[in-house]
Amino acid sequence: MPYVENAFIVIVGEILELASNGYLHGNIHRVNTPQTGLDRYSVAFFLTPNIFAGDIPLLNLKPALAELALGPDYDPLNPLYSNVGLNSLKGRLRSHPDVTERHYPQEYVQLKESKQSRADVAHA
């Protein structure tokens, strides 16, 4: 995406694309370092589902919007999109294990044990 003066950018992720049946499109997003002498301010906010959420519900779009929803751009049967709460927590465990352990201690132990069991099977 080219630089846009005074822009406010909202990046929609895959979960919202699936929930809107493709009305909203998940963006491929990368952070680019600004040119020397230019400032770039970024405030990241990641909205994730409740860790106890199950599958992604389809949003009830107004009929005019639903007509524009042509389905997601990628495989909606991808297992990462079922039980989105747990998969979101797994991602948090990879990126921020200390935060996961502090806020979700029981789930942290279960995920660590599950990961270790899979590793043991893979090396057997």
Coordinates of N, CA, C and O in Angstrom, one line a residue:
M1 N 0.8 -1.2 0.0 CA 0.0 0.0 0.0 C 0.9 1.2 0.0 O 1.8 1.3 0.8
P2 N 0.7 2.2 -0.9 CA 1.5 3.4 -0.9 C 1.2 4.3 0.3 O 0.1 4.2 0.9
Y3 N 2.1 5.2 0.6 CA 1.9 6.1 1.6 C 0.8 7.0 1.3 O 0.6 7.5 0.2
V4 N -0.1 7.2 2.3 CA -1.2 8.2 2.1 C -1.2 9.2 3.3 O -1.2 8.8 4.5
E5 N -1.1 10.4 3.0 CA -1.0 11.5 4.0 C -2.1 11.4 4.9 O -3.3 11.3 4.5
N6 N -1.9 11.5 6.2 CA -2.9 11.5 7.3 C -3.9 10.4 7.2 O -5.1 10.5 7.6
A7 N -3.4 9.2 6.8 CA -4.3 8.1 6.7 C -4.5 7.4 8.0 O -3.6 7.4 8.9
F8 N -5.6 6.8 8.2 CA -6.0 5.9 9.3 C -6.3 4.6 8.7 O -7.2 4.4 7.9
I9 N -5.5 3.6 8.9 CA -5.6 2.3 8.2 C -6.1 1.2 9.2 O -5.6 1.1 10.3
V10 N -7.1 0.5 8.8 CA -7.6 -0.6 9.6 C -7.4 -1.9 8.8 O -7.8 -2.0 7.6
I11 N -6.7 -2.8 9.3 CA -6.4 -4.1 8.6 C -7.3 -5.1 9.1 O -7.4 -5.4 10.3
V12 N -8.1 -5.7 8.2 CA -9.0 -6.7 8.6 C -8.3 -8.1 8.5 O -7.6 -8.3 7.5
G13 N -8.5 -8.9 9.4 CA -7.9 -10.2 9.4 C -8.8 -11.3 8.8 O -9.9 -11.1 8.4
E14 N -8.3 -12.5 8.8 CA -9.0 -13.6 8.2 C -10.3 -14.0 8.9 O -11.2 -14.4 8.3
I15 N -10.3 -13.9 10.2 CA -11.5 -14.2 11.0 C -12.7 -13.4 10.6 O -13.8 -13.9 10.3
L16 N -12.5 -12.1 10.4 CA -13.5 -11.2 10.0 C -13.9 -11.4 8.6 O -15.1 -11.3 8.2
E17 N -13.0 -11.8 7.8 CA -13.3 -12.2 6.4 C -14.2 -13.4 6.4 O -15.2 -13.5 5.6
L18 N -13.9 -14.4 7.2 CA -14.7 -15.6 7.2 C -16.1 -15.3 7.8 O -17.1 -15.8 7.3
A19 N -16.1 -14.5 8.9 CA -17.4 -14.2 9.5 C -18.3 -13.4 8.6 O -19.5 -13.5 8.7
S20 N -17.7 -12.6 7.8 CA -18.6 -11.8 6.9 C -18.8 -12.5 5.5 O -19.3 -11.9 4.6
N21 N -18.4 -13.7 5.4 CA -18.5 -14.5 4.2 C -17.9 -13.8 3.0 O -18.4 -13.9 1.9
G22 N -16.8 -13.1 3.3 CA -16.0 -12.5 2.2 C -16.4 -11.1 1.9 O -15.8 -10.5 1.0
Y23 N -17.4 -10.5 2.6 CA -17.7 -9.1 2.4 C -16.5 -8.2 2.7 O -16.2 -7.3 2.0
L24 N -15.9 -8.5 3.8 CA -14.7 -7.8 4.2 C -13.5 -8.8 3.8 O -13.6 -10.0 3.9
H25 N -12.4 -8.2 3.3 CA -11.3 -9.0 2.9 C -10.1 -8.9 3.8 O -9.7 -7.8 4.1
G26 N -9.6 -10.0 4.3 CA -8.4 -10.0 5.1 C -7.2 -9.5 4.2 O -7.1 -9.9 3.1
N27 N -6.4 -8.7 4.8 CA -5.3 -8.1 4.0 C -4.0 -8.8 4.4 O -3.8 -9.2 5.5
I28 N -3.2 -9.0 3.4 CA -1.8 -9.4 3.6 C -1.1 -8.1 4.1 O -1.2 -7.1 3.4
H29 N -0.5 -8.1 5.2 CA 0.1 -6.9 5.7 C 1.5 -7.1 6.2 O 1.8 -8.1 6.8
R30 N 2.3 -6.1 5.9 CA 3.7 -6.1 6.3 C 4.0 -4.7 6.8 O 3.5 -3.7 6.3
V31 N 5.0 -4.6 7.7 CA 5.4 -3.3 8.2 C 6.6 -2.9 7.4 O 7.6 -3.6 7.4
N32 N 6.6 -1.7 6.8 CA 7.8 -1.2 6.0 C 8.4 -0.1 6.8 O 7.7 0.8 7.4
T33 N 9.7 -0.1 6.9 CA 10.4 1.0 7.6 C 10.3 2.3 6.7 O 10.5 2.2 5.5
P34 N 9.9 3.4 7.4 CA 9.8 4.6 6.6 C 11.1 5.1 6.1 O 12.2 4.8 6.6
Q35 N 11.1 6.0 5.1 CA 12.3 6.5 4.5 C 13.0 7.4 5.6 O 12.3 7.9 6.5
T36 N 14.2 7.6 5.5 CA 15.0 8.4 6.4 C 14.3 9.8 6.4 O 14.0 10.4 5.4
G37 N 14.1 10.3 7.6 CA 13.5 11.7 7.7 C 12.0 11.7 7.9 O 11.4 12.7 8.2
L38 N 11.4 10.5 7.6 CA 9.9 10.4 7.8 C 9.6 9.7 9.0 O 10.3 8.7 9.4
D39 N 8.5 10.1 9.7 CA 8.1 9.4 10.9 C 6.9 8.5 10.6 O 6.1 8.8 9.6
R40 N 6.8 7.5 11.3 CA 5.7 6.5 11.1 C 5.2 6.2 12.5 O 6.0 5.7 13.4
Y41 N 4.0 6.4 12.8 CA 3.4 6.1 14.1 C 2.4 4.9 13.9 O 1.6 5.0 13.0
S42 N 2.5 4.0 14.8 CA 1.7 2.8 14.6 C 1.2 2.4 16.0 O 2.0 2.3 16.9
V43 N -0.1 2.2 16.1 CA -0.7 1.7 17.3 C -1.4 0.4 16.9 O -2.4 0.4 16.3
A44 N -0.8 -0.7 17.3 CA -1.4 -2.0 17.0 C -2.4 -2.4 18.0 O -2.2 -2.3 19.2
F45 N -3.6 -2.9 17.5 CA -4.6 -3.4 18.4 C -5.1 -4.7 17.8 O -5.6 -4.7 16.6
F46 N -4.9 -5.8 18.4 CA -5.4 -7.1 17.9 C -6.6 -7.5 18.7 O -6.5 -7.8 19.9
L47 N -7.7 -7.7 18.0 CA -8.9 -8.1 18.6 C -9.0 -9.6 18.3 O -9.0 -10.0 17.1
T48 N -9.0 -10.4 19.3 CA -9.1 -11.9 19.1 C -10.3 -12.4 19.8 O -10.9 -11.8 20.7
P49 N -10.8 -13.5 19.3 CA -12.0 -14.1 19.9 C -11.7 -14.6 21.3 O -10.6 -14.9 21.7
N50 N -12.8 -14.8 22.1 CA -12.7 -15.4 23.4 C -12.1 -16.8 23.2 O -12.4 -17.5 22.3
I51 N -11.2 -17.1 24.1 CA -10.5 -18.4 24.0 C -11.4 -19.6 24.1 O -11.1 -20.7 23.7
F52 N -12.6 -19.4 24.6 CA -13.6 -20.5 24.7 C -14.6 -20.5 23.5 O -15.6 -21.2 23.5
A53 N -14.3 -19.6 22.5 CA -15.2 -19.5 21.3 C -15.0 -20.8 20.5 O -13.9 -21.4 20.5
G54 N -16.0 -21.2 19.9 CA -15.9 -22.4 19.0 C -15.7 -21.9 17.6 O -14.7 -21.2 17.3
D55 N -16.5 -22.4 16.6 CA -16.3 -22.1 15.2 C -16.8 -20.7 15.0 O -17.5 -20.1 15.8
I56 N -16.3 -20.1 13.9 CA -16.7 -18.7 13.5 C -18.1 -18.7 13.1 O -18.5 -19.3 12.1
P57 N -18.9 -17.8 13.8 CA -20.3 -17.7 13.3 C -20.4 -16.7 12.1 O -19.5 -15.8 12.0
L58 N -21.3 -16.9 11.3 CA -21.5 -16.1 10.1 C -22.3 -14.8 10.6 O -23.3 -15.0 11.2
L59 N -21.8 -13.6 10.3 CA -22.5 -12.4 10.6 C -23.8 -12.3 9.9 O -23.9 -12.7 8.7
N60 N -24.8 -11.7 10.5 CA -26.1 -11.4 9.8 C -26.0 -10.1 9.1 O -26.3 -9.0 9.7
L61 N -25.5 -10.1 7.9 CA -25.4 -8.9 7.1 C -26.7 -8.4 6.6 O -27.6 -9.2 6.3
K62 N -26.8 -7.1 6.4 CA -28.0 -6.6 5.7 C -28.1 -7.2 4.3 O -27.0 -7.4 3.7
P63 N -29.3 -7.4 3.7 CA -29.4 -8.0 2.4 C -28.5 -7.4 1.3 O -27.9 -8.1 0.6
A64 N -28.4 -6.1 1.3 CA -27.6 -5.4 0.3 C -26.2 -5.7 0.4 O -25.4 -5.9 -0.6
L65 N -25.7 -5.9 1.7 CA -24.3 -6.2 1.9 C -24.1 -7.7 1.6 O -23.0 -8.1 1.1
A66 N -25.0 -8.6 2.0 CA -24.9 -10.0 1.8 C -24.8 -10.3 0.3 O -24.1 -11.3 0.0
E67 N -25.4 -9.6 -0.5 CA -25.3 -9.8 -2.0 C -23.9 -9.6 -2.5 O -23.5 -10.2 -3.4
L68 N -23.2 -8.7 -1.8 CA -21.8 -8.4 -2.2 C -20.8 -9.4 -1.6 O -19.6 -9.4 -1.9
A69 N -21.2 -10.2 -0.6 CA -20.3 -11.2 0.0 C -20.2 -12.4 -0.9 O -21.1 -13.2 -1.0
L70 N -19.0 -12.6 -1.5 CA -18.8 -13.7 -2.4 C -18.0 -14.8 -1.9 O -17.5 -15.6 -2.6
G71 N -18.0 -14.9 -0.6 CA -17.2 -16.0 0.1 C -15.8 -15.6 0.3 O -15.3 -14.6 -0.3
P72 N -15.1 -16.3 1.2 CA -13.7 -15.9 1.5 C -12.8 -16.2 0.3 O -13.1 -17.1 -0.5
D73 N -11.6 -15.6 0.3 CA -10.6 -15.7 -0.7 C -9.8 -17.0 -0.6 O -9.0 -17.3 -1.5
Y74 N -9.9 -17.7 0.5 CA -9.1 -18.8 0.8 C -9.9 -19.9 1.4 O -11.1 -19.8 1.6
D75 N -9.3 -21.0 1.7 CA -10.0 -22.2 2.2 C -10.7 -22.1 3.5 O -10.1 -22.1 4.6
P76 N -12.1 -21.9 3.5 CA -12.8 -21.8 4.8 C -12.8 -23.0 5.6 O -13.2 -23.0 6.8
L77 N -12.4 -24.2 5.0 CA -12.4 -25.4 5.8 C -11.0 -25.7 6.4 O -10.8 -26.7 7.0
N78 N -10.1 -24.7 6.3 CA -8.8 -24.8 7.0 C -9.1 -25.0 8.5 O -9.8 -24.3 9.1
P79 N -8.4 -26.0 9.1 CA -8.7 -26.3 10.5 C -8.3 -25.2 11.4 O -8.8 -25.2 12.6
L80 N -7.5 -24.3 11.0 CA -7.2 -23.2 11.9 C -8.4 -22.3 12.2 O -8.4 -21.5 13.1
Y81 N -9.4 -22.4 11.3 CA -10.6 -21.5 11.5 C -11.7 -22.2 12.2 O -12.7 -21.6 12.5
S82 N -11.5 -23.4 12.7 CA -12.4 -24.0 13.6 C -11.8 -23.9 15.0 O -10.6 -23.8 15.1
N83 N -12.6 -23.7 15.9 CA -12.2 -23.5 17.3 C -11.2 -22.3 17.4 O -10.1 -22.5 17.8
V84 N -11.7 -21.2 16.9 CA -10.8 -20.0 16.7 C -10.2 -19.5 18.0 O -9.1 -19.0 18.0
G85 N -11.0 -19.7 19.1 CA -10.5 -19.2 20.4 C -9.2 -19.9 20.8 O -8.2 -19.3 21.2
L86 N -9.3 -21.2 20.7 CA -8.1 -22.1 21.1 C -7.0 -21.8 20.2 O -5.8 -21.7 20.6
N87 N -7.2 -21.7 18.9 CA -6.1 -21.4 17.9 C -5.5 -20.1 18.1 O -4.3 -19.9 18.0
S88 N -6.3 -19.1 18.5 CA -5.8 -17.8 18.9 C -4.9 -17.8 20.1 O -3.9 -17.2 20.1
L89 N -5.3 -18.6 21.1 CA -4.5 -18.8 22.3 C -3.2 -19.5 21.9 O -2.1 -19.1 22.5
K90 N -3.2 -20.4 21.0 CA -2.0 -21.1 20.6 C -1.0 -20.1 20.0 O 0.2 -20.1 20.2
G91 N -1.5 -19.2 19.2 CA -0.7 -18.1 18.6 C -0.1 -17.2 19.7 O 1.0 -16.8 19.6
R92 N -0.9 -16.9 20.7 CA -0.5 -16.1 21.8 C 0.6 -16.8 22.5 O 1.6 -16.2 23.0
L93 N 0.5 -18.1 22.7 CA 1.5 -18.9 23.4 C 2.8 -18.8 22.7 O 3.9 -18.7 23.3
R94 N 2.8 -18.9 21.3 CA 4.0 -18.8 20.6 C 4.7 -17.5 20.7 O 5.9 -17.4 20.8
S95 N 3.9 -16.4 20.6 CA 4.5 -15.1 20.6 C 4.7 -14.5 22.0 O 5.6 -13.7 22.2
H96 N 3.8 -14.8 23.0 CA 4.0 -14.2 24.3 C 3.7 -15.3 25.4 O 2.7 -15.2 26.0
P97 N 4.6 -16.2 25.5 CA 4.4 -17.3 26.5 C 4.2 -16.8 27.9 O 3.3 -17.3 28.7
D98 N 4.9 -15.8 28.3 CA 4.7 -15.3 29.7 C 3.3 -14.7 29.9 O 2.8 -14.9 31.0
V99 N 2.8 -14.0 29.0 CA 1.5 -13.4 29.1 C 0.4 -14.5 29.1 O -0.5 -14.5 29.9
T100 N 0.6 -15.5 28.3 CA -0.3 -16.6 28.2 C -0.3 -17.3 29.6 O -1.4 -17.6 30.1
E101 N 0.8 -17.6 30.1 CA 0.9 -18.3 31.4 C 0.3 -17.5 32.5 O -0.4 -18.0 33.4
R102 N 0.5 -16.2 32.5 CA -0.1 -15.3 33.6 C -1.6 -15.3 33.5 O -2.2 -15.3 34.6
H103 N -2.2 -15.1 32.3 CA -3.6 -14.9 32.2 C -4.4 -16.1 32.0 O -5.6 -16.1 32.3
Y104 N -3.8 -17.2 31.5 CA -4.5 -18.4 31.2 C -3.7 -19.6 31.7 O -3.2 -20.4 31.0
P105 N -3.5 -19.7 33.0 CA -2.5 -20.7 33.6 C -3.0 -22.1 33.3 O -2.1 -22.9 32.9
Q106 N -4.2 -22.4 33.4 CA -4.7 -23.8 33.1 C -4.5 -24.2 31.7 O -4.0 -25.2 31.3
E107 N -4.9 -23.3 30.8 CA -4.8 -23.5 29.4 C -3.3 -23.6 28.9 O -2.9 -24.4 28.1
Y108 N -2.5 -22.7 29.6 CA -1.1 -22.7 29.3 C -0.5 -24.1 29.6 O 0.2 -24.7 28.7
V109 N -0.8 -24.7 30.7 CA -0.3 -26.0 31.1 C -0.8 -27.1 30.1 O 0.0 -27.9 29.6
Q110 N -2.0 -27.0 29.7 CA -2.6 -28.0 28.8 C -1.9 -27.9 27.4 O -1.6 -28.9 26.8
L111 N -1.8 -26.6 26.9 CA -1.1 -26.5 25.6 C 0.3 -26.9 25.6 O 0.8 -27.5 24.6
K112 N 1.0 -26.6 26.7 CA 2.4 -27.0 26.8 C 2.5 -28.5 26.8 O 3.4 -29.1 26.1
E113 N 1.7 -29.2 27.5 CA 1.7 -30.7 27.6 C 1.3 -31.3 26.3 O 1.9 -32.2 25.8
S114 N 0.3 -30.7 25.6 CA -0.1 -31.1 24.3 C 1.0 -31.0 23.3 O 1.3 -31.9 22.5
K115 N 1.7 -29.9 23.3 CA 2.8 -29.6 22.4 C 4.0 -30.6 22.7 O 4.5 -31.2 21.7
Q116 N 4.2 -30.9 23.9 CA 5.3 -31.8 24.3 C 4.9 -33.2 23.8 O 5.8 -34.0 23.3
S117 N 3.7 -33.6 24.0 CA 3.2 -35.0 23.5 C 3.4 -35.1 22.0 O 3.8 -36.2 21.6
R118 N 3.0 -34.1 21.3 CA 3.2 -34.1 19.8 C 4.7 -34.2 19.4 O 5.0 -35.0 18.5
A119 N 5.5 -33.5 20.2 CA 7.0 -33.6 19.9 C 7.5 -35.0 20.2 O 8.3 -35.5 19.5
D120 N 7.0 -35.6 21.3 CA 7.5 -36.9 21.7 C 7.1 -37.9 20.6 O 7.9 -38.8 20.3
V121 N 5.9 -37.8 20.1 CA 5.4 -38.7 19.0 C 6.2 -38.6 17.8 O 6.6 -39.5 17.1
A122 N 6.5 -37.3 17.4 CA 7.3 -37.0 16.2 C 8.7 -37.6 16.3 O 9.3 -38.0 15.3
H123 N 9.3 -37.6 17.5 CA 10.7 -38.1 17.6 C 10.7 -39.6 18.0 O 11.8 -40.1 18.1
A124 N 9.6 -40.3 18.1 CA 9.6 -41.7 18.4 C 9.9 -42.5 17.2 O 9.8 -42.2 16.1

